[in-house]
Every structure is written in C-alpha cells, then in structure tokens.
CSV table of C-alpha atoms and ligand atoms in Angstrom, one decimal:
chain,number,residue,atom,x,y,z
A,1,MET,CA,-4.3,7.8,15.8
A,2,SER,CA,-5.6,5.9,18.8
A,3,GLN,CA,-3.3,2.9,18.4
A,4,SER,CA,-0.7,2.1,21.0
A,5,VAL,CA,2.9,1.8,19.8
A,6,ARG,CA,3.6,-1.6,18.3
A,7,THR,CA,6.8,-3.1,19.7
A,8,ARG,CA,6.8,-6.6,18.2
A,9,PRO,CA,5.1,-8.6,15.5
A,10,GLU,CA,2.1,-10.5,16.8
A,11,GLY,CA,1.5,-14.2,16.9
A,12,SER,CA,-1.6,-16.0,15.6
A,13,GLY,CA,-2.6,-19.5,16.5
A,14,GLN,CA,-5.0,-19.5,13.5
A,15,ALA,CA,-4.0,-19.3,9.9
A,16,LEU,CA,-4.4,-15.6,8.9
A,17,SER,CA,-6.8,-16.7,6.1
A,18,GLU,CA,-9.1,-18.0,8.9
A,19,ALA,CA,-8.5,-15.2,11.4
A,20,TYR,CA,-9.5,-12.5,8.9
A,21,ASP,CA,-12.5,-12.4,6.5
A,22,THR,CA,-11.0,-10.3,3.8
A,23,ALA,CA,-7.5,-9.8,2.4
A,24,LEU,CA,-6.9,-6.3,1.0
A,25,LEU,CA,-3.9,-7.1,-1.3
A,26,ASP,CA,-1.5,-4.7,-2.8
A,27,LEU,CA,-0.5,-5.9,-6.3
A,28,ASP,CA,3.1,-4.9,-7.3
A,29,GLY,CA,5.6,-6.7,-5.2
A,30,VAL,CA,2.9,-8.8,-3.6
A,31,VAL,CA,1.0,-10.6,-6.3
A,32,TYR,CA,3.1,-9.8,-9.3
A,33,ALA,CA,6.3,-8.1,-10.3
A,34,GLY,CA,7.2,-7.0,-13.8
A,35,GLY,CA,4.0,-8.6,-15.1
A,36,GLN,CA,4.8,-12.0,-13.8
A,37,ALA,CA,3.2,-13.7,-10.8
A,38,ILE,CA,5.4,-13.8,-7.7
A,39,ALA,CA,6.4,-17.2,-6.5
A,40,HIS,CA,3.7,-19.0,-4.4
A,41,ALA,CA,1.2,-16.2,-5.0
A,42,VAL,CA,-1.2,-18.1,-7.3
A,43,ASP,CA,-1.4,-21.2,-5.2
A,44,SER,CA,-1.6,-19.4,-1.9
A,45,LEU,CA,-4.4,-17.1,-3.0
A,46,ALA,CA,-6.3,-20.1,-4.5
A,47,THR,CA,-6.0,-21.9,-1.1
A,48,ALA,CA,-7.0,-18.9,0.9
A,49,ARG,CA,-10.0,-18.3,-1.3
A,50,ALA,CA,-11.1,-21.9,-1.2
A,51,GLY,CA,-11.0,-21.7,2.6
A,52,GLY,CA,-13.5,-18.8,2.5
A,53,MET,CA,-11.3,-15.7,2.6
A,54,ARG,CA,-12.5,-12.9,0.4
A,55,LEU,CA,-9.7,-11.5,-1.8
A,56,ALA,CA,-9.6,-7.9,-2.9
A,57,TYR,CA,-6.9,-6.1,-4.8
A,58,VAL,CA,-6.1,-2.5,-3.8
A,59,THR,CA,-3.9,-0.5,-6.1
A,60,ASN,CA,-2.7,3.1,-6.1
A,61,ASN,CA,-2.3,3.0,-9.9
A,62,ALA,CA,-5.2,5.0,-11.4
A,63,LEU,CA,-4.2,4.3,-15.0
A,64,ARG,CA,-5.9,0.9,-15.6
A,65,THR,CA,-9.6,0.2,-15.1
A,66,PRO,CA,-10.7,-2.5,-12.6
A,67,ASP,CA,-11.7,-4.6,-15.7
A,68,ALA,CA,-8.1,-4.4,-17.0
A,69,VAL,CA,-6.5,-5.3,-13.7
A,70,ALA,CA,-8.9,-8.2,-13.2
A,71,ALA,CA,-8.2,-9.5,-16.7
A,72,HIS,CA,-4.5,-9.4,-16.0
A,73,LEU,CA,-4.8,-11.2,-12.7
A,74,THR,CA,-7.1,-13.8,-14.3
A,75,GLU,CA,-4.5,-14.3,-17.0
A,76,LEU,CA,-1.9,-14.9,-14.3
A,77,GLY,CA,-4.0,-17.7,-12.9
A,78,ILE,CA,-5.8,-15.7,-10.2
A,79,PRO,CA,-9.5,-15.7,-11.2
A,80,THR,CA,-10.7,-12.1,-10.4
A,81,GLY,CA,-13.7,-10.0,-11.2
A,82,ALA,CA,-13.7,-6.3,-11.7
A,83,GLY,CA,-15.6,-5.9,-8.4
A,84,ASP,CA,-12.6,-7.4,-6.6
A,85,VAL,CA,-10.3,-4.5,-7.7
A,86,ILE,CA,-10.2,-1.2,-5.9
A,87,THR,CA,-8.2,1.6,-7.4
A,88,SER,CA,-7.1,5.1,-6.2
A,89,ALA,CA,-9.1,6.4,-9.2
A,90,GLN,CA,-12.3,5.1,-7.5
A,91,ALA,CA,-11.3,6.6,-4.2
A,92,VAL,CA,-10.5,10.0,-5.7
A,93,ALA,CA,-13.7,10.0,-7.7
A,94,ARG,CA,-15.8,9.5,-4.5
A,95,LEU,CA,-13.7,12.2,-2.8
A,96,ILE,CA,-14.6,14.6,-5.6
A,97,ALA,CA,-18.2,13.6,-5.8
A,98,ASP,CA,-18.6,14.4,-2.1
A,99,GLN,CA,-17.5,18.0,-2.7
A,100,VAL,CA,-19.0,19.1,-6.1
A,101,SER,CA,-22.5,19.2,-7.5
A,102,PRO,CA,-24.0,16.0,-9.1
A,103,GLY,CA,-22.9,15.7,-12.7
A,104,ALA,CA,-20.2,18.3,-12.4
A,105,ARG,CA,-17.4,18.6,-15.0
A,106,VAL,CA,-14.0,17.4,-13.9
A,107,LEU,CA,-10.8,18.2,-15.8
A,108,VAL,CA,-8.9,14.9,-16.1
A,109,ILE,CA,-5.1,14.6,-16.3
A,110,GLY,CA,-4.6,10.9,-16.4
A,111,GLY,CA,-5.8,7.7,-18.1
A,112,GLU,CA,-8.9,5.7,-18.8
A,113,GLY,CA,-9.1,4.3,-15.2
A,114,LEU,CA,-9.8,7.8,-14.0
A,115,ARG,CA,-12.4,8.6,-16.6
A,116,VAL,CA,-14.3,5.4,-15.9
A,117,ALA,CA,-14.2,6.1,-12.1
A,118,LEU,CA,-15.5,9.6,-12.6
A,119,ARG,CA,-18.4,8.5,-14.8
A,120,GLU,CA,-19.3,5.8,-12.2
A,121,ARG,CA,-19.9,8.6,-9.7
A,122,GLY,CA,-22.0,10.5,-12.3
A,123,LEU,CA,-19.3,13.1,-13.0
A,124,GLU,CA,-18.4,14.4,-16.5
A,125,PRO,CA,-14.7,14.1,-17.5
A,126,VAL,CA,-13.5,17.1,-19.6
A,127,GLU,CA,-10.2,17.8,-21.2
A,128,SER,CA,-9.7,21.6,-21.1
A,129,ALA,CA,-9.3,24.2,-18.4
A,130,ASP,CA,-11.8,26.2,-20.7
A,131,ASP,CA,-14.5,23.6,-20.2
A,132,ASP,CA,-15.5,25.3,-16.8
A,133,PRO,CA,-14.5,22.3,-14.6
A,134,ALA,CA,-15.6,22.2,-11.0
A,135,ALA,CA,-12.5,20.1,-10.1
A,136,VAL,CA,-9.2,19.1,-11.5
A,137,VAL,CA,-8.0,15.5,-11.0
A,138,GLN,CA,-4.6,14.0,-11.6
A,139,GLY,CA,-3.9,10.3,-11.9
A,140,PHE,CA,-1.1,8.3,-13.4
A,141,GLY,CA,-1.2,8.8,-17.2
A,142,GLY,CA,1.4,6.5,-18.4
A,143,PRO,CA,4.4,7.3,-20.7
A,144,ASP,CA,2.3,8.9,-23.4
A,145,LEU,CA,0.7,11.7,-21.3
A,146,PRO,CA,1.5,14.9,-23.2
A,147,TRP,CA,3.2,17.8,-21.4
A,148,GLY,CA,0.3,20.1,-22.4
A,149,ARG,CA,-2.0,18.2,-19.9
A,150,PHE,CA,0.0,19.7,-17.0
A,151,ALA,CA,-0.5,23.1,-18.5
A,152,GLU,CA,-4.3,22.5,-18.6
A,153,ALA,CA,-4.3,21.5,-14.9
A,154,SER,CA,-2.1,24.5,-14.0
A,155,TYR,CA,-4.4,27.0,-15.7
A,156,ALA,CA,-7.5,25.7,-13.8
A,157,VAL,CA,-5.7,25.2,-10.4
A,158,ALA,CA,-4.2,28.7,-10.6
A,159,ARG,CA,-7.8,30.0,-11.0
A,160,GLY,CA,-8.7,28.4,-7.8
A,161,VAL,CA,-10.5,25.2,-9.1
A,162,PRO,CA,-10.2,22.5,-6.4
A,163,TRP,CA,-7.3,20.1,-7.2
A,164,PHE,CA,-7.3,16.4,-6.5
A,165,ALA,CA,-4.8,13.6,-7.0
A,166,SER,CA,-5.4,9.9,-7.1
A,167,ASN,CA,-2.1,9.2,-5.3
A,168,THR,CA,1.3,10.7,-4.8
A,169,ASP,CA,3.7,7.8,-5.3
A,170,LEU,CA,6.8,9.5,-6.6
A,171,THR,CA,8.0,6.5,-8.6
A,172,ILE,CA,6.5,3.5,-10.4
A,173,PRO,CA,8.4,0.3,-11.1
A,174,SER,CA,8.6,-0.8,-14.7
A,175,GLY,CA,10.3,-3.8,-16.3
A,176,ARG,CA,13.2,-1.5,-17.3
A,177,GLY,CA,13.7,0.3,-14.0
A,178,ILE,CA,12.1,3.1,-11.9
A,179,ALA,CA,10.0,5.6,-13.7
A,180,PRO,CA,8.4,8.8,-12.4
A,181,GLY,CA,5.0,8.1,-10.8
A,182,ASN,CA,1.9,10.3,-10.4
A,183,GLY,CA,3.5,12.0,-7.4
A,184,ALA,CA,6.1,13.4,-9.7
A,185,ALA,CA,3.4,14.6,-12.1
A,186,VAL,CA,1.6,16.3,-9.2
A,187,GLU,CA,4.9,18.1,-8.3
A,188,VAL,CA,4.9,19.6,-11.8
A,189,VAL,CA,1.6,21.3,-11.2
A,190,ARG,CA,2.5,22.2,-7.6
A,191,ILE,CA,5.6,24.0,-8.8
A,192,ALA,CA,3.6,25.8,-11.5
A,193,THR,CA,0.8,26.9,-9.1
A,194,GLY,CA,2.0,26.7,-5.5
A,195,ALA,CA,-1.3,25.0,-4.7
A,196,GLU,CA,-1.9,21.8,-2.7
A,197,PRO,CA,-4.0,18.9,-3.9
A,198,GLN,CA,-6.4,16.7,-1.9
A,199,VAL,CA,-5.0,13.1,-2.2
A,200,ALA,CA,-7.0,9.9,-2.0
A,201,GLY,CA,-4.5,7.0,-2.4
A,202,LYS,CA,-2.7,4.8,0.1
A,203,PRO,CA,-1.7,5.5,2.9
A,204,LEU,CA,-4.6,8.1,3.2
A,205,PRO,CA,-8.0,7.4,4.6
A,206,PRO,CA,-10.1,7.9,1.4
A,207,MET,CA,-8.5,4.8,-0.1
A,208,HIS,CA,-9.0,2.7,2.9
A,209,ARG,CA,-12.6,3.9,3.2
A,210,GLU,CA,-13.2,3.0,-0.5
A,211,THR,CA,-11.9,-0.6,0.1
A,212,ILE,CA,-14.1,-1.1,3.1
A,213,LEU,CA,-17.2,0.3,1.3
A,214,ARG,CA,-16.6,-1.9,-1.7
A,215,THR,CA,-15.7,-5.1,0.0
A,216,GLY,CA,-17.9,-4.9,3.1
A,217,ALA,CA,-15.0,-6.3,5.1
A,218,ARG,CA,-15.6,-6.8,8.8
A,219,ARG,CA,-12.2,-8.0,9.8
A,220,PRO,CA,-9.8,-7.1,7.0
A,221,LEU,CA,-6.1,-7.8,6.7
A,222,VAL,CA,-4.0,-5.4,4.6
A,223,VAL,CA,-1.3,-7.3,2.7
A,224,GLY,CA,1.5,-5.3,1.2
A,225,ASP,CA,5.2,-4.9,0.5
A,226,ARG,CA,5.6,-1.1,1.1
A,227,LEU,CA,5.8,0.4,4.6
A,228,ASP,CA,4.9,4.0,3.6
A,229,THR,CA,1.8,3.1,1.6
A,230,ASP,CA,0.3,-0.4,2.5
A,231,ILE,CA,1.4,-0.7,6.1
A,232,GLU,CA,0.9,3.0,6.9
A,233,GLY,CA,-2.5,2.9,5.2
A,234,ALA,CA,-3.5,0.0,7.5
A,235,PHE,CA,-2.3,1.9,10.5
A,236,ASN,CA,-4.3,5.0,9.5
A,237,GLY,CA,-7.4,2.8,9.0
A,238,ASP,CA,-6.7,1.0,12.4
A,239,VAL,CA,-6.7,-2.5,10.8
A,240,ASP,CA,-4.1,-5.3,10.9
A,241,SER,CA,-1.5,-5.8,8.3
A,242,LEU,CA,0.9,-8.5,6.9
A,243,LEU,CA,4.1,-7.4,5.3
A,244,VAL,CA,5.5,-9.7,2.7
A,245,LEU,CA,9.2,-9.5,1.7
A,246,THR,CA,8.7,-10.1,-2.0
A,247,GLY,CA,8.7,-6.4,-2.9
A,248,VAL,CA,10.6,-3.2,-1.9
A,249,THR,CA,11.0,-3.7,1.8
A,250,ASP,CA,14.1,-5.5,3.2
A,251,GLY,CA,15.1,-6.4,6.8
A,252,ALA,CA,17.0,-3.2,7.4
A,253,LYS,CA,14.1,-1.0,6.4
A,254,LEU,CA,11.7,-3.0,8.5
A,255,LEU,CA,13.9,-2.8,11.6
A,256,ALA,CA,14.1,1.0,11.2
A,257,ALA,CA,10.4,1.4,10.9
A,258,PRO,CA,8.6,4.2,12.9
A,259,PRO,CA,5.4,3.1,14.7
A,260,ARG,CA,3.1,3.9,11.7
A,261,HIS,CA,5.2,1.6,9.4
A,262,ARG,CA,5.3,-1.4,11.7
A,263,PRO,CA,3.2,-4.3,10.4
A,264,THR,CA,1.2,-6.6,12.6
A,265,TYR,CA,2.8,-9.7,10.9
A,266,VAL,CA,5.8,-10.3,8.8
A,267,ASP,CA,6.2,-13.2,6.3
A,268,ALA,CA,8.3,-14.1,3.3
A,269,ASP,CA,5.5,-14.2,0.7
A,270,LEU,CA,1.8,-15.0,0.4
A,271,ARG,CA,2.2,-18.4,1.9
A,272,GLY,CA,2.1,-16.4,5.1
A,273,LEU,CA,-1.7,-16.1,4.6
A,274,LEU,CA,-2.1,-19.8,5.1
A,275,ALA,CA,-0.1,-20.2,8.2
A,276,GLY,CA,-0.4,-19.2,11.9
A,277,GLN,CA,2.3,-16.7,13.1
A,278,PRO,CA,4.8,-17.5,15.8
A,279,GLU,CA,4.8,-15.6,19.0
A,280,VAL,CA,7.8,-13.4,19.9
A,281,VAL,CA,8.4,-13.6,23.7
A,282,GLU,CA,10.6,-11.8,26.1
A,283,ALA,CA,13.4,-14.1,27.2
A,284,ASP,CA,16.9,-13.8,28.7
A,285,GLY,CA,16.9,-10.0,28.5
A,286,GLY,CA,15.9,-10.1,24.9
A,287,PHE,CA,13.2,-11.4,22.5
A,288,ARG,CA,12.9,-14.9,21.4
A,289,CYS,CA,11.2,-16.3,18.3
A,290,GLY,CA,11.7,-19.9,17.2
A,291,GLY,CA,15.3,-20.7,17.8
A,292,TRP,CA,16.5,-17.1,17.7
A,293,THR,CA,17.1,-14.6,20.5
A,294,ALA,CA,17.6,-10.9,19.7
A,295,ARG,CA,18.8,-8.0,21.9
A,296,ALA,CA,19.5,-4.4,21.6
A,297,GLY,CA,23.2,-3.9,22.3
A,298,GLU,CA,25.1,-0.6,22.8
A,299,GLU,CA,25.7,0.1,19.2
A,300,ARG,CA,24.2,-2.8,17.3
A,301,LEU,CA,21.3,-5.3,17.2
A,302,GLU,CA,22.5,-8.7,18.4
A,303,LEU,CA,21.2,-12.1,17.4
A,304,GLU,CA,22.0,-15.6,18.6
A,305,GLY,CA,20.6,-19.0,18.0
A,306,ASP,CA,19.5,-20.7,14.7
A,307,GLY,CA,16.5,-21.8,12.9
A,308,ALA,CA,14.2,-20.2,10.3
A,309,ALA,CA,15.5,-16.8,9.1
A,310,LEU,CA,12.1,-15.2,9.4
A,311,ASP,CA,11.9,-16.1,13.1
A,312,GLY,CA,15.2,-14.3,13.5
A,313,LEU,CA,13.9,-11.3,11.7
A,314,ARG,CA,10.7,-11.3,13.9
A,315,ALA,CA,12.9,-11.4,17.1
A,316,LEU,CA,15.0,-8.6,15.7
A,317,CYS,CA,11.9,-6.5,15.0
A,318,ALA,CA,10.9,-6.8,18.7
A,319,ALA,CA,14.4,-5.8,19.9
A,320,ALA,CA,14.6,-2.9,17.4
A,321,TRP,CA,11.0,-1.6,17.9
A,322,THR,CA,11.1,-1.9,21.7
A,323,VAL,CA,14.3,0.2,21.9
A,324,ALA,CA,13.0,2.7,19.4
A,325,GLY,CA,9.6,3.2,21.1
A,326,GLU,CA,7.9,6.0,19.3
A,327,GLY,CA,11.0,6.8,17.3
A,328,VAL,CA,13.3,4.9,14.9
A,329,CYS,CA,15.9,2.3,15.9
A,330,GLU,CA,19.3,3.6,15.1
A,331,LEU,CA,21.3,0.5,16.1
A,332,ASP,CA,23.4,-1.2,13.4
A,333,PRO,CA,21.5,-4.2,12.2
A,334,GLY,CA,24.2,-5.3,9.7
A,335,LYS,CA,25.8,-8.2,11.5
A,336,ALA,CA,22.5,-9.6,12.8
A,337,LEU,CA,20.9,-9.5,9.4
A,338,ALA,CA,24.0,-11.1,7.9
A,339,ARG,CA,23.4,-14.1,10.2
A,340,LEU,CA,20.0,-14.4,8.5
A,341,GLY,CA,21.6,-14.3,5.1
A,342,GLN,CA,20.4,-10.7,4.4
B,401,MG,MG1,3.5,-2.8,-3.8
C-alpha cells in the first residue's frame, strides 16, 4: 500500500456529501439493523442525494439479488434501484469470468444472488461436481443450505477445480443473534480439501473494483461500521472512508486500530455525511478537538475538557494512533472513554 500511516481523523470544511461525489455505503449497521432503518439514516440519505451525492450500497452478502436489496431499502423509505446495489456475488462472478472460458459452467454453493450474478457474466450455474464445472463458487446460502452442497464443492475442489468465495465473513448478524457466515462455510470446504479459495468481497480489491466499475465514482467515500471489512477495503482501494458508530465498532476498537483499519473520518451516524468534520490539532503536548484535549500517558490515554463526545473520541484517536504509529495502541482507554459516556 502506498498510503502513509494515518495518525488522526481528518477535518473537512465542506459537508462530506459535497466533498465526495459518491457514497459507497455498507448496509448492516450503517443503513439498517435487524431489518429496521437505523436512526437518521432515511433522512440523511435523502438530503445527501437531493444535494447531488450518488448513493450506492455495497454488501458482502451474496444471498440476495440487487433487486431484492433495492426493494428492501425502498420499503424502508430509501428509494433505490437495483443498479445502486453492488454485491460480493457480482464481484466474484467477474473474478471468475476473468479466468474461465466464456459460457463456462460454475458449480454454485449459495443462493439466488450468486446464480443471477453468474448469468449476468454469461456463466452457467450448475449444481453437481459431476457437471464438469470450470470453477466452484461459494456464497452465503442462508439457513436452508443442505450439508450435501459442501460435499459437492469438496469433490470438485479436491480434483483441482479452481475455487472462489464471494466473501469470508465468519459471522452474520441475525435478529436472534450471531449466525455462521459464508466464511464459516468456506472453512468447511477448506478443512475437507486443504485448498485455498480466491476471495472477492470486502476488504479485498475485487469488491472495490466492482463498486468503482459499476458506479463510475471519481471521488468516492466508503461509509461503513466495520474496521476489518469496510474501512480496510477503503484503505486497500486507496480511497477515503467514514466510520459510523451505529454498528459493530465501539470507541475501544477504534482507538486500538492498526493503520489499515483507521478511517479518514468518524461520526455517530449517517448525519455525518451532511456535516463538515472538525480538525484535530496538536496543542499542549496533546491533541485537541472541540473542547477536548487527549494525550498518551504512561499507561493510559488521558482526556480533559468537555463538549461533544465525538470530538473527545476524535482527539483520543489522534493520541492513540500517533503513539501506536504503524502498530496498535496498547494504552488503557477505559477512563478516557468513560468520560465520554462509553
Ligand atoms: Mg456493516
């Protein structure tokens, strides 16, 4: 990676929706959670779009088709066309098409989203290892995927048929808790075969390439809640990112982020798209943002002042990331985060 090490969140005098032409938005933990829209998502996205920002939705979930995802978003009050949705199924279909003959057969272990994406690239989905596939592809199949599908994949992969995976997220959130994701399913075939798949999804370059090809974005902003998929994907693609705190990342995880997991900007939720971002400046041997000053102490991160909790977190990021450099900050953030109500 050519990027220098980020040591603090950046400021922006312009609203992010004006500074960037396209938002590449993650879905779960950003736009919705458990099927419901996240607070401020619907209004913020409508305002950003009315101001001229292109909105695209980028998901590692290969189960649902872009049509189904767009219909869900539209139902939540976010008018979306299928062309505004990019899935890891599309990214892996292109990755396969680049390596096999036109019209080749591909053994599918996964759902409808994967089959539709393969057909879009002119490939023929097949169901059995005996169908002479040129590739095997695994994508999230949902709770009803029969165990025998893993056997089909394993037979073909063990014979040396090239193996692809839409994504390797180990878990997938559901309304009832944390369920095994496609990464767990990939492990099943890996254990049976000892082989290694080519992977398309976030944070890997094929997914980012797919989003840029499909949106034509010139100055994209990746918006996500997960450091090791969304933010790392932006880092790998060398584009800017906004972390929102409506999903899986809390202050402690953010402060302990290695360079590839450090977002350009941090905000509470999607209202952050509509605002400028405050500068974090060096001051008094520490880092100041708004009314807060953060420092790296001997054993812990220190924070003094008052004001908006997010400014305190931004100042703490600068203190933590600066002391960590290319590594990970090991100072105790507990007391400082408690001052911010975290
Ligand atoms: Mg997410």
